[in-house]
Coordinates of C-alpha atoms in Angstrom, one line a residue:
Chain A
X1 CA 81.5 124.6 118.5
X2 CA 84.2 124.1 115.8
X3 CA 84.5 120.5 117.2
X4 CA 80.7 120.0 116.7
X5 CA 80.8 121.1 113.6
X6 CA 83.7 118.5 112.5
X7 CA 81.3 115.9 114.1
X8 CA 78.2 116.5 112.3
X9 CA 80.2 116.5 109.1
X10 CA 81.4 113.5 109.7
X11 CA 78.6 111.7 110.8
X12 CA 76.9 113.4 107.4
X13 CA 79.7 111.4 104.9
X14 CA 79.1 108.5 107.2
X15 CA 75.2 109.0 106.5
X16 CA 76.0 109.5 102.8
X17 CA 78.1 106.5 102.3
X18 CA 75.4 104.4 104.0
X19 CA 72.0 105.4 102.7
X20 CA 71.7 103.0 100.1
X21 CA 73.5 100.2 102.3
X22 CA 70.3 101.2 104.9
X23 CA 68.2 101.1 101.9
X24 CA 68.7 97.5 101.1
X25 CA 69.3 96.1 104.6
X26 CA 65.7 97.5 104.9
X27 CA 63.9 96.7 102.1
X28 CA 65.6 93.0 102.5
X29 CA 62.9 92.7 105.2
X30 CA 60.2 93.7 103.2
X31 CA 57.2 91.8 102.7
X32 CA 56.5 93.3 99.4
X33 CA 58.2 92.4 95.9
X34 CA 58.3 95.5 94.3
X35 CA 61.2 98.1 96.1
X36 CA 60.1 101.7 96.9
X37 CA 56.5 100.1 98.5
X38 CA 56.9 98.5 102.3
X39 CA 54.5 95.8 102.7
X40 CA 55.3 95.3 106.5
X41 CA 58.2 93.0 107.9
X42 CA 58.5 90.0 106.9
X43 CA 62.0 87.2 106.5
X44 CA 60.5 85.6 103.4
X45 CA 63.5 87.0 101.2
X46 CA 65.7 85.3 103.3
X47 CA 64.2 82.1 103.4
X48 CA 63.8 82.6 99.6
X49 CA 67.3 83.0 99.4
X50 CA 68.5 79.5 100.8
X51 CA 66.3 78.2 98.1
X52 CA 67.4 80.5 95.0
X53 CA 70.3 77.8 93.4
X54 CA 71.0 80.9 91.0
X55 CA 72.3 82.8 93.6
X56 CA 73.6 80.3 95.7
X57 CA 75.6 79.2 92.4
X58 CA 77.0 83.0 92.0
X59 CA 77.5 83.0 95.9
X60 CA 79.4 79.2 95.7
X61 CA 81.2 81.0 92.7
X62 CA 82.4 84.0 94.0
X63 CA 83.6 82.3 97.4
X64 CA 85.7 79.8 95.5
X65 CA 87.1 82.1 92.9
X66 CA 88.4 84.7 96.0
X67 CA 89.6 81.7 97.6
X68 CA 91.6 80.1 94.7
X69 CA 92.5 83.5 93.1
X70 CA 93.7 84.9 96.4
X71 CA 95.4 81.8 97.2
X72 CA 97.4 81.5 93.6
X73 CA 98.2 84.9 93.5
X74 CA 99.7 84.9 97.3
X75 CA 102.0 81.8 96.3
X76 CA 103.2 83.3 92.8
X77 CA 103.3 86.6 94.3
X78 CA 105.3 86.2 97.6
X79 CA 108.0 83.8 95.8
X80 CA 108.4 86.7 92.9
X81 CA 108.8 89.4 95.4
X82 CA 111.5 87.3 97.7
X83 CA 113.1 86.5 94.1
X84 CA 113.1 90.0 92.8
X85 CA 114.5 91.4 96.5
X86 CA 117.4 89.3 95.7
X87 CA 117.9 90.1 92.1
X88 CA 120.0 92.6 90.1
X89 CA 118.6 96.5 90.3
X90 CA 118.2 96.7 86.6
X91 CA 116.0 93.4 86.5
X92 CA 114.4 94.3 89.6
X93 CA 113.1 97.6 88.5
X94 CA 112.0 97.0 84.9
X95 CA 109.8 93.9 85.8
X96 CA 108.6 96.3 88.8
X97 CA 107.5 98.7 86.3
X98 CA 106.0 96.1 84.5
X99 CA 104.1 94.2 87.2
X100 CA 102.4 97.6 87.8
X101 CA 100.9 98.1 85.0
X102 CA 97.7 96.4 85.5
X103 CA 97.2 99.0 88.3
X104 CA 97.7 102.1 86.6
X105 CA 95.4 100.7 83.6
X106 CA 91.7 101.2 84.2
X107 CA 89.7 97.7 84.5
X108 CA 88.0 98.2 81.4
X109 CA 91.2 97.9 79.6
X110 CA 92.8 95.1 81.5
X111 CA 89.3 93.1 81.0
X112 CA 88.9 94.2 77.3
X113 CA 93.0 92.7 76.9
X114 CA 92.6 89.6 78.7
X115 CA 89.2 88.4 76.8
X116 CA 91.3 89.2 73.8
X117 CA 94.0 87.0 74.7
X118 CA 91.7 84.1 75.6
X119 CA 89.9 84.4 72.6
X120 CA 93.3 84.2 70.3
X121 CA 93.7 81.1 72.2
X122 CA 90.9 79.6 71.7
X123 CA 90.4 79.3 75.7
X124 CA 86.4 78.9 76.1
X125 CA 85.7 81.8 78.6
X126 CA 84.4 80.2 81.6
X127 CA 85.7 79.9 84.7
X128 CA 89.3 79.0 84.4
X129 CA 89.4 82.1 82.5
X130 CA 87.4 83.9 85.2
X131 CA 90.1 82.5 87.5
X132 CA 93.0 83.3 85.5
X133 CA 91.6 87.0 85.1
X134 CA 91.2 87.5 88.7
X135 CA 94.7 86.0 89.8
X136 CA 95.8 89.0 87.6
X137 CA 94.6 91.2 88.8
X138 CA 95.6 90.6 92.0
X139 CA 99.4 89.4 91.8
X140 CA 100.5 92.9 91.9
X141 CA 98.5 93.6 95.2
X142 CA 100.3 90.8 97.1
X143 CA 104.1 92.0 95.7
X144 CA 102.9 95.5 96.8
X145 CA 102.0 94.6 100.4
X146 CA 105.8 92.1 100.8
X147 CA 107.7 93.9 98.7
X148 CA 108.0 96.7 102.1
X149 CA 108.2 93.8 104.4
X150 CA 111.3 92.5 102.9
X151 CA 113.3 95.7 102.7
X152 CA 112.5 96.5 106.4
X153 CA 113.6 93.1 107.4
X154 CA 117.3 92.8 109.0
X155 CA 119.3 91.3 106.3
X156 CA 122.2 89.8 108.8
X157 CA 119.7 87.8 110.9
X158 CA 119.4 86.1 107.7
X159 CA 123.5 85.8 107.1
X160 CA 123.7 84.5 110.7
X161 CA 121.4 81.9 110.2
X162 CA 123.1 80.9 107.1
X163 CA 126.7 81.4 109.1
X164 CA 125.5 79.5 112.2
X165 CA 124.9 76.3 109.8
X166 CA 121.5 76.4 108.3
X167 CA 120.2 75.6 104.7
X168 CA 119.0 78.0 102.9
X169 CA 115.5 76.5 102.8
X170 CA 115.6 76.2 106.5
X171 CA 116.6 80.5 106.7
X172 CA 114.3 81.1 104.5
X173 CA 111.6 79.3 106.6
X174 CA 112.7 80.1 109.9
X175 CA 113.7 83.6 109.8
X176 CA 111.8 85.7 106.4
X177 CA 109.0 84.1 106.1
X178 CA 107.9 85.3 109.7
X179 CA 109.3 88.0 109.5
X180 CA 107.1 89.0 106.2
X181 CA 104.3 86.9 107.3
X182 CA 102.0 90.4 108.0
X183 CA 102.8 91.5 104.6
X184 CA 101.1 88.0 102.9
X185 CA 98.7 88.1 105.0
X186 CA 97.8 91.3 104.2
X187 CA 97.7 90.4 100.1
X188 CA 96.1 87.4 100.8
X189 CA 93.2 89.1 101.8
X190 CA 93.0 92.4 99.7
X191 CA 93.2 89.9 97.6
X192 CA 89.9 88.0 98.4
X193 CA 88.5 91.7 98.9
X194 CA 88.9 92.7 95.1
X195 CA 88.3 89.1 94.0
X196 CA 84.8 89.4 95.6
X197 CA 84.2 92.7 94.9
X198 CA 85.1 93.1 91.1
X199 CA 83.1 93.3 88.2
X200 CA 84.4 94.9 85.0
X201 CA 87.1 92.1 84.6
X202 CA 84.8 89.3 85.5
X203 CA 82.2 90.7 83.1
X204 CA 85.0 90.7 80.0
X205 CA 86.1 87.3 81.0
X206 CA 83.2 85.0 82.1
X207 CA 80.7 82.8 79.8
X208 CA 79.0 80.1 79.7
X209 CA 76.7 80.9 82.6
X210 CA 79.4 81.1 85.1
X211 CA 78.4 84.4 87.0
X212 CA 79.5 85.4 90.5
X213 CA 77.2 87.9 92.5
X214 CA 78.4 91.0 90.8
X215 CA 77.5 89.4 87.0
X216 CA 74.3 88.4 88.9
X217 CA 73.3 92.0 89.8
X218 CA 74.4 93.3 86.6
X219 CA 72.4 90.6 84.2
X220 CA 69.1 91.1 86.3
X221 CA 69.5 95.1 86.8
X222 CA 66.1 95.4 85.3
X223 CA 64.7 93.5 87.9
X224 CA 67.7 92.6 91.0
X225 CA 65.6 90.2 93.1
X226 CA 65.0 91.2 96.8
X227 CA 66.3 88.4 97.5
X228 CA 69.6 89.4 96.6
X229 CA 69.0 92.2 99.1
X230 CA 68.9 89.7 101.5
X231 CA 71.9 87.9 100.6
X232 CA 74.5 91.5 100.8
X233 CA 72.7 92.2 103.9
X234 CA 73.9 89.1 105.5
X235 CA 77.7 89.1 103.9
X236 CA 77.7 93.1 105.0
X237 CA 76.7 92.6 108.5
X238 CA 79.1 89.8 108.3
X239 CA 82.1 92.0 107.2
X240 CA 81.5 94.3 109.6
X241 CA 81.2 91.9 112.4
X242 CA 84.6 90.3 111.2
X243 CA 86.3 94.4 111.5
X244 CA 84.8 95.2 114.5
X245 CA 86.2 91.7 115.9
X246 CA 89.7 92.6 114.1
X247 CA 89.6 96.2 115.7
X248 CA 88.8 94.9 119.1
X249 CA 91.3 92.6 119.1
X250 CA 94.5 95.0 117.7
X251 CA 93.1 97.7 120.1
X252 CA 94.2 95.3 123.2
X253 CA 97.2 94.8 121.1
X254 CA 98.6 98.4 121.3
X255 CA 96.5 101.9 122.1
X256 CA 98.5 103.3 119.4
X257 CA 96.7 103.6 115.8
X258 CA 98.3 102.5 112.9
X259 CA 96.7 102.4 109.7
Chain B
X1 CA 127.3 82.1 94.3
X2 CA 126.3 81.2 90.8
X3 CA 123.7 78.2 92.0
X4 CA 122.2 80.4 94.1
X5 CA 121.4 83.1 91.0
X6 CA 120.1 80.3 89.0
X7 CA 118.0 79.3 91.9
X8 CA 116.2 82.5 91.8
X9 CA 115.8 82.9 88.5
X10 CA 114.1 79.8 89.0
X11 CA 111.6 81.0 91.2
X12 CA 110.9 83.7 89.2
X13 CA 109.6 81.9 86.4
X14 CA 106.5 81.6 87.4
X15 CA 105.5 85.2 87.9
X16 CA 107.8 85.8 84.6
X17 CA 105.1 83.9 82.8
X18 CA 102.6 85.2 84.2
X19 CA 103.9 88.8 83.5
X20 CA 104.6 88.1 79.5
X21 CA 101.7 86.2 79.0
X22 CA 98.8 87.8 81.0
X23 CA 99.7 91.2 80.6
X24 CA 102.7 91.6 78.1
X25 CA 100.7 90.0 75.7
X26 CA 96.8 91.0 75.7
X27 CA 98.5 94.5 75.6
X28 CA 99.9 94.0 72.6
X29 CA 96.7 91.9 71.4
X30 CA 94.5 95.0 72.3
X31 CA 97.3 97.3 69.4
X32 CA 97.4 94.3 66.9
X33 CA 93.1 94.4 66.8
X34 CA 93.3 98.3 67.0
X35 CA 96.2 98.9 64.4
X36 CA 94.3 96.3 61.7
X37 CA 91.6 96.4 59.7
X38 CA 88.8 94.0 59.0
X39 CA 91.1 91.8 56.4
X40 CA 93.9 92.4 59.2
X41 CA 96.0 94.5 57.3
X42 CA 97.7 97.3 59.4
X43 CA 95.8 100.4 58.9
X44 CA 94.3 103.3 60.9
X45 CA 90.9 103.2 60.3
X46 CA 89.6 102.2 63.5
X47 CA 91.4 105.6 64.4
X48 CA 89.9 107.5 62.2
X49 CA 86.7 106.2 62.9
X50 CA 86.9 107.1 66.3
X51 CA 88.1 110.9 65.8
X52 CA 84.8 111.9 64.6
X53 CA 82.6 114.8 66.6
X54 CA 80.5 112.1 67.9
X55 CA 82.3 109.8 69.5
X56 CA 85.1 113.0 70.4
X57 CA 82.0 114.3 72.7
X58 CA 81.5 111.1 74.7
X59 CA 85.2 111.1 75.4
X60 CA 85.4 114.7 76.3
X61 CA 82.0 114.1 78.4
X62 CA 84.0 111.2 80.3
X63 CA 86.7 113.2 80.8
X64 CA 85.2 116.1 82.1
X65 CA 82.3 114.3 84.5
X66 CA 85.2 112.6 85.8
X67 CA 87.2 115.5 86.4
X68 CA 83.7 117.4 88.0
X69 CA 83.1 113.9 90.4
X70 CA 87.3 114.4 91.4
X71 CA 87.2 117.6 92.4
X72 CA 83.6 116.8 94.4
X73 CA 85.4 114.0 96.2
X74 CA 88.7 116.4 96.9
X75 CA 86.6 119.1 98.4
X76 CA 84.3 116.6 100.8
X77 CA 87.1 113.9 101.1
X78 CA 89.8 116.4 102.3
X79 CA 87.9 117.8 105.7
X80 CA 86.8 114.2 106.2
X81 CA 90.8 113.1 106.2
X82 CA 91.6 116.1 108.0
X83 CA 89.3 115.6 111.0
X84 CA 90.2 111.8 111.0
X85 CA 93.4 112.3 111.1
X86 CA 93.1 115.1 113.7
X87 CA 91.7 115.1 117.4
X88 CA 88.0 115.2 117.2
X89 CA 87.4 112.1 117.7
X90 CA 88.8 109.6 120.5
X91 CA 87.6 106.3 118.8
X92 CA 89.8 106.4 115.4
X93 CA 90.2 103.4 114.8
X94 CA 86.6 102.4 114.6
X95 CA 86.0 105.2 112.7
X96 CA 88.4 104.5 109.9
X97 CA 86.4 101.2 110.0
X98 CA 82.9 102.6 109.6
X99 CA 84.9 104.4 106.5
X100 CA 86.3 101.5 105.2
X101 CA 82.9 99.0 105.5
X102 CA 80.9 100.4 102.6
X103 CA 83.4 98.9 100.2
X104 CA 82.8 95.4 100.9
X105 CA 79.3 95.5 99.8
X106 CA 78.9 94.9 96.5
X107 CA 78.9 98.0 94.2
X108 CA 76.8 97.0 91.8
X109 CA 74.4 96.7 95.0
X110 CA 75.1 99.9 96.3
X111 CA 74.9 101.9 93.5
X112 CA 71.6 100.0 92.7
X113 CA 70.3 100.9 95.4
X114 CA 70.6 104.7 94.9
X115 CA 68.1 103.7 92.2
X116 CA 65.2 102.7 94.9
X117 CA 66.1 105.9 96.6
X118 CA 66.1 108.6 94.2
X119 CA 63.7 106.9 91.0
X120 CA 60.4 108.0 90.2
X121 CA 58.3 106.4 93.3
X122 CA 61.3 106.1 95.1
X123 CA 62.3 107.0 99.0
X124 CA 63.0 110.5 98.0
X125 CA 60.1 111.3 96.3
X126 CA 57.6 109.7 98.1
X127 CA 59.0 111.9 101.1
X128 CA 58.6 114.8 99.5
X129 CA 55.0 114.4 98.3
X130 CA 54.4 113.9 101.8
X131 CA 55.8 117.1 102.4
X132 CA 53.2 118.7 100.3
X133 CA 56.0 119.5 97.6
X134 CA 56.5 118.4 93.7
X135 CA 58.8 115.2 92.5
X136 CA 61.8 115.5 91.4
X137 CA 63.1 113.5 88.4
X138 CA 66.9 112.6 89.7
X139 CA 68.0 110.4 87.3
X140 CA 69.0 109.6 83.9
X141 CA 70.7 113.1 83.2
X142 CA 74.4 113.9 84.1
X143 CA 74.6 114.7 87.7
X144 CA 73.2 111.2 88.7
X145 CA 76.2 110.1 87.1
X146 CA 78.1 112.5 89.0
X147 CA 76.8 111.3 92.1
X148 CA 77.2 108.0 91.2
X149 CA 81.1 108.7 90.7
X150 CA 81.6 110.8 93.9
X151 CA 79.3 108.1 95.9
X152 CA 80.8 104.5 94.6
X153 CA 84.8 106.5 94.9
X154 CA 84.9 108.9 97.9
X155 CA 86.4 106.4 99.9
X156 CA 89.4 106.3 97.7
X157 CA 89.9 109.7 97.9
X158 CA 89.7 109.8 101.5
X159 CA 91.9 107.5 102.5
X160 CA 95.3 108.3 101.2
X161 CA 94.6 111.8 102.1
X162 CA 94.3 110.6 105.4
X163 CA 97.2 108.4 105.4
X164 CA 99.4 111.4 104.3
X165 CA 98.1 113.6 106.8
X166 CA 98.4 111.3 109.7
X167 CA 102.5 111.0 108.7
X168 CA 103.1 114.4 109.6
X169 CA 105.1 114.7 112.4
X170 CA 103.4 116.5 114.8
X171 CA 106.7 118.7 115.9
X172 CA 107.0 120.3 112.8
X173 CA 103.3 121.8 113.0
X174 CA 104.1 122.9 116.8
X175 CA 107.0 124.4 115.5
X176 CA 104.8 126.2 113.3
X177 CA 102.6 127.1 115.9
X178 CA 105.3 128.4 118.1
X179 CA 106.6 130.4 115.5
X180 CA 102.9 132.4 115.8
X181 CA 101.5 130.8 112.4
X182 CA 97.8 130.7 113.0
X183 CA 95.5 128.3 111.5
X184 CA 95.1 128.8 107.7
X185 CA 99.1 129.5 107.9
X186 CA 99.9 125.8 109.3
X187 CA 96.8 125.0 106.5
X188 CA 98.4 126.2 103.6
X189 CA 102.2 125.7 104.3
X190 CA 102.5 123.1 106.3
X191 CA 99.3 120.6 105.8
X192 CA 98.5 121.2 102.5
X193 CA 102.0 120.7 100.7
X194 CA 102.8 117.9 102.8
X195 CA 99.4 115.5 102.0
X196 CA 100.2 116.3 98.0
X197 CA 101.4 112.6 97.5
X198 CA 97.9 111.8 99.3
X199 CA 96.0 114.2 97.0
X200 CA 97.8 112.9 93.6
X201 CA 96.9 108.9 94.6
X202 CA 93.7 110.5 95.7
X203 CA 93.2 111.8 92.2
X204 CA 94.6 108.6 90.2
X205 CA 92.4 106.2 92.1
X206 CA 89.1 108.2 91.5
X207 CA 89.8 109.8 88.1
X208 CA 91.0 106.5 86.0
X209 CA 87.9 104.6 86.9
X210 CA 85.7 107.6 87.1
X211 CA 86.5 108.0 83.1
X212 CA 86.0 104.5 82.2
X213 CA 83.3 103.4 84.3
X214 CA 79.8 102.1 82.3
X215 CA 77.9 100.8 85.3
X216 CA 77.3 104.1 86.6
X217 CA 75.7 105.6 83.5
X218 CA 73.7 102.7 82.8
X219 CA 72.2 102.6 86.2
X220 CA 71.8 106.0 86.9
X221 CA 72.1 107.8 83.7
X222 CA 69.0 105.3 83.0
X223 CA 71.2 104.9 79.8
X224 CA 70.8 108.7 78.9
X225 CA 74.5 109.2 79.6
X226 CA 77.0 107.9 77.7
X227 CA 80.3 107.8 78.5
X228 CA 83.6 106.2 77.1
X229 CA 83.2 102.9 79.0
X230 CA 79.8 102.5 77.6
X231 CA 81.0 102.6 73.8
X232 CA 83.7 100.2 74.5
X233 CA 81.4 97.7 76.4
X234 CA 79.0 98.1 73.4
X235 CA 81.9 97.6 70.8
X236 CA 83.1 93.9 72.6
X237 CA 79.9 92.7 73.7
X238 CA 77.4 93.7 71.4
X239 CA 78.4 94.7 68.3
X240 CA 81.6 92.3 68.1
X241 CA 84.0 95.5 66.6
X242 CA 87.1 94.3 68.7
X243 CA 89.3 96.6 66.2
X244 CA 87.0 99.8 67.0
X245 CA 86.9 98.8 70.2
X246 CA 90.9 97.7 71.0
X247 CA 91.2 101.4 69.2
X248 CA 89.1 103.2 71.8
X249 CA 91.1 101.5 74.5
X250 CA 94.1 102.5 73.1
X251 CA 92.9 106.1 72.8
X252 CA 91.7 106.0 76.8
X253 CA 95.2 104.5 77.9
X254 CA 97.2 107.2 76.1
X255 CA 94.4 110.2 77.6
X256 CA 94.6 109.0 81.4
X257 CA 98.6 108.2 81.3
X258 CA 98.8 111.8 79.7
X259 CA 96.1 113.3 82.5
X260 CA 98.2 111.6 85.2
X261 CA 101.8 113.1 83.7
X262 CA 100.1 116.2 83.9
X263 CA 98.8 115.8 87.7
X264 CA 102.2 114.6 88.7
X265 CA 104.0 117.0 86.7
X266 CA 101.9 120.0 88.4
X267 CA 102.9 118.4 92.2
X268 CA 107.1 118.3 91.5
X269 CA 106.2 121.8 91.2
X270 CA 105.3 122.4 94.8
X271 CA 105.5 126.0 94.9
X272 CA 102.2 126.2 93.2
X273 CA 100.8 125.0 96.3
X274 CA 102.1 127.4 98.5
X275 CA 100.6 130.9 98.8

């Protein structure tokens, strides 16, 4: 009974948190324009949607920005967290403070800031300032998710390698980067996560009719075309495709949970 | 020894940079606009012109719809970590998954469409007219905004709960058990106190944007509900008043690092959380 009750609980957050995600997978294949009316099924929106160059432009957008951001910010991130483990305390812990910051602030501040700092510089917003913005943002996220890695990793595998004759370049490559490969991994892709998914920064920081999807949404919430409905429903049921596939596989990896 | 130091400081250069100038420096651009006036003389008047009842209400009404939405999301979050991180369920993993989903689509998306469901000739309403019973109006008034808060951040509360909880070791709640402490016992001194550091990221992560979020109250408040965000989104991008605006900023900083003192002050003192 008490085990029930845990269960429908659940399953009612779950329903919660996926009403409105139902709501626009269904009314993506709806033959009507208007939302709230069903005109009967129909895949127009998605054929619409090949042939909307405004939001294939914020799609195109979006995809390179998390790609370059979360690329940039992995390089400058992993080399200033391998830097930092080797630097004095004092150092170390001041600029940790300091790299933080942008994640206590709220985005609305950290947005606000940055479009102030491009303006004084006379940088035309765009997207290099979009770009610049997001790899920000998430620099912190990436020396977060090595910074662990590198303190659990056994320091005298490292001094053996060095003993036994190799460069440091060639320790460096042979024995830390594996062993914190998981941890850039893992930054890489939150970073990609809140590259795509942000929109208070992007919003502060764009012009010029750069927009990536969330700008899209935001400038047309009067009137969000369906077929933008279309378009999440297809990157959703893609993302969850790619988890499943990514919980499959580290299930056969170990039966024990770690999350 | 010493080439080795210089190397490193050599690869730190890059993030140094990036540090002073992308967020060193707009920090300090957001006090030089807030601390001048129009001629860009130092002065306090964007202060002043902030501290007036008006504008004092939309902060306090920020404040407190974001402390109403936290304390939502801590009552249904907390039973949600709790039975994830517990035994009901065999398939966990999955679970955490199905949890985790929603966040990839894009919020803007997601809390637009709350708007099909719950406007005027929305889902909602349409089912209850064909239930035989009156419409409801749910938007555009303060607890849409509330819901949109505890909708668009539940997540974040959940999961360091859950993370918290599932570090327990399980020998210290058999322990408990053995020692004949029954269920709200192992609840309140065991459960509770332990998943505090859970609770207090819990809070950060859906109080700080909960108080400066605009989207929200523009979607579902229908623009009926302003909140702090909302004034400083109106200062940058419409009426071009960096200064007021760099001030209100200011002010928000200095309230939510003074909120989050006080959160983290009231968890070192644990034995408020014990009965």
């Amino acid at each position: 009974m008490k085990k029930l009750c845990k269960k429908a609980y659940f399953y009612f957050i779950l329903i919660f948190l996926y009403a409105p995600i139902l709501t626009l997978v269904v009314f993506s294949f709806n033959d009507a324009k208007s939302r709230g009316k069903w005109g009967g099924f129909s895949l127009r929106w998605y054929k619409e949607l090949f042939h909307n160059s405004q939001i294939m432009d914020a799609l195109v957008t979006t995809i390179v920005l998390a790609l370059l951001a979360a690329f940039i910010s992995t390089v400058i991130g992993t080399v200033a967290a391998l830097a930092l483990h080797k630097s004095g305390t004092r150092l170390r812990k001041s600029m940790i403070n300091l790299t933080y910051l942008p994640m206590l602030n709220s985005d609305i501040v950290t947005g606000v800031s940055l479009m102030l700092l491009f303006t004084f510089f006379h940088l035309d917003l765009g997207f290099v300032t979009l770009l610049l913005s997001h790899i920000t943002f998430c620099i912190p996220y990436v020396i977060l998710s090595v910074m662990p890695k590198l303190y659990g990793m056994n320091q005298s595998v490292f001094e053996a390698a060095l003993d036994l004759g190799a460069s440091q370049l060639q320790a460096y490559k042979k024995i830390v980067l594996p062993d914190i490969l998981p941890g850039i991994i893992s930054g890489f892709l939150m970073s990609i996560t809140l590259s795509i998914d942000d929109f208070v920064i992007s919003f502060f920081n764009t012009g010029n009719g750069v927009k990536n999807i969330s700008i899209l949404v935001y400038t047309s919430k009067t009137g969000v075309k369906p077929e933008n409905y279309a378009l999440s429903s297809i990157m959703f049921g893609a993302v969850l495709i790619l988890l499943l596939i990514i919980n499959i596989k580290e299930k056969k990896k170990s039966t024990e949970v770690n999350y | 020894m010493k080439v080795k130091k210089s190397l490193y400081m050599v690869a730190l250069f890059p993030f140094l940079i990036w540090l002073i100038l992308l967020v060193v420096v707009p920090l300090m651009l957001i006090g030089y606009y807030g601390f001048t006036n129009a001629a860009g003389i130092f002065s306090f008047d964007n202060f002043h012109q902030f501290f007036q009842p008006d504008y004092l209400r939309v902060l306090w009404r920020s404040l407190y719809l974001s402390l109403v939405a936290t304390v939502f999301c801590l009552l249904a979050g907390y039973p949600v970590a709790m039975i994830l991180a517990g035994n009901t369920f065999r398939k966990k993993t999955l679970l955490v998954v199905l949890l985790i989903a929603p966040m990839w689509m894009n919020f803007l998306l997601r809390t637009y469409a709350w708007l099909t469901l719950l406007e005027g000739n929305g889902v909602f309403n349409t089912i209850l007219q064909a239930m035989g019973l009156p419409k409801q109006s749910f938007l555009g008034n303060t607890n849409a905004v509330v819901f949109g808060m505890v909708y668009n951040f539940l997540p974040y509360m959940i999961f360091p709960i859950y993370n918290s909880i599932s570090k327990i070791p399980k020998n210290i709640l058999e322990a408990a058990r053995d020692l004949g402490g029954g269920n709200a016992t192992c609840f309140f001194r065991i459960i509770l106190p332990l998943s505090v550091p859970g609770i207090i990221s819990g809070i950060t992560m859906v109080f700080v944007p909960g108080v400066t979020t605009f989207v929200i109250s523009q979607f579902l408040g229908s623009g009926k509900v302003t909140l702090i965000g909302d004034i400083i989104e109106q200062q940058f991008m419409h009426a071009g008043n960096w200064g007021f605006g760099s001030a209100i900023s200011i002010v928000v900083m200095v309230v939510v690092v003074v909120c989050m003192w006080l959160v983290n002050r009231f968890s070192d003192d644990s034995g408020v959380m014990m009965p």
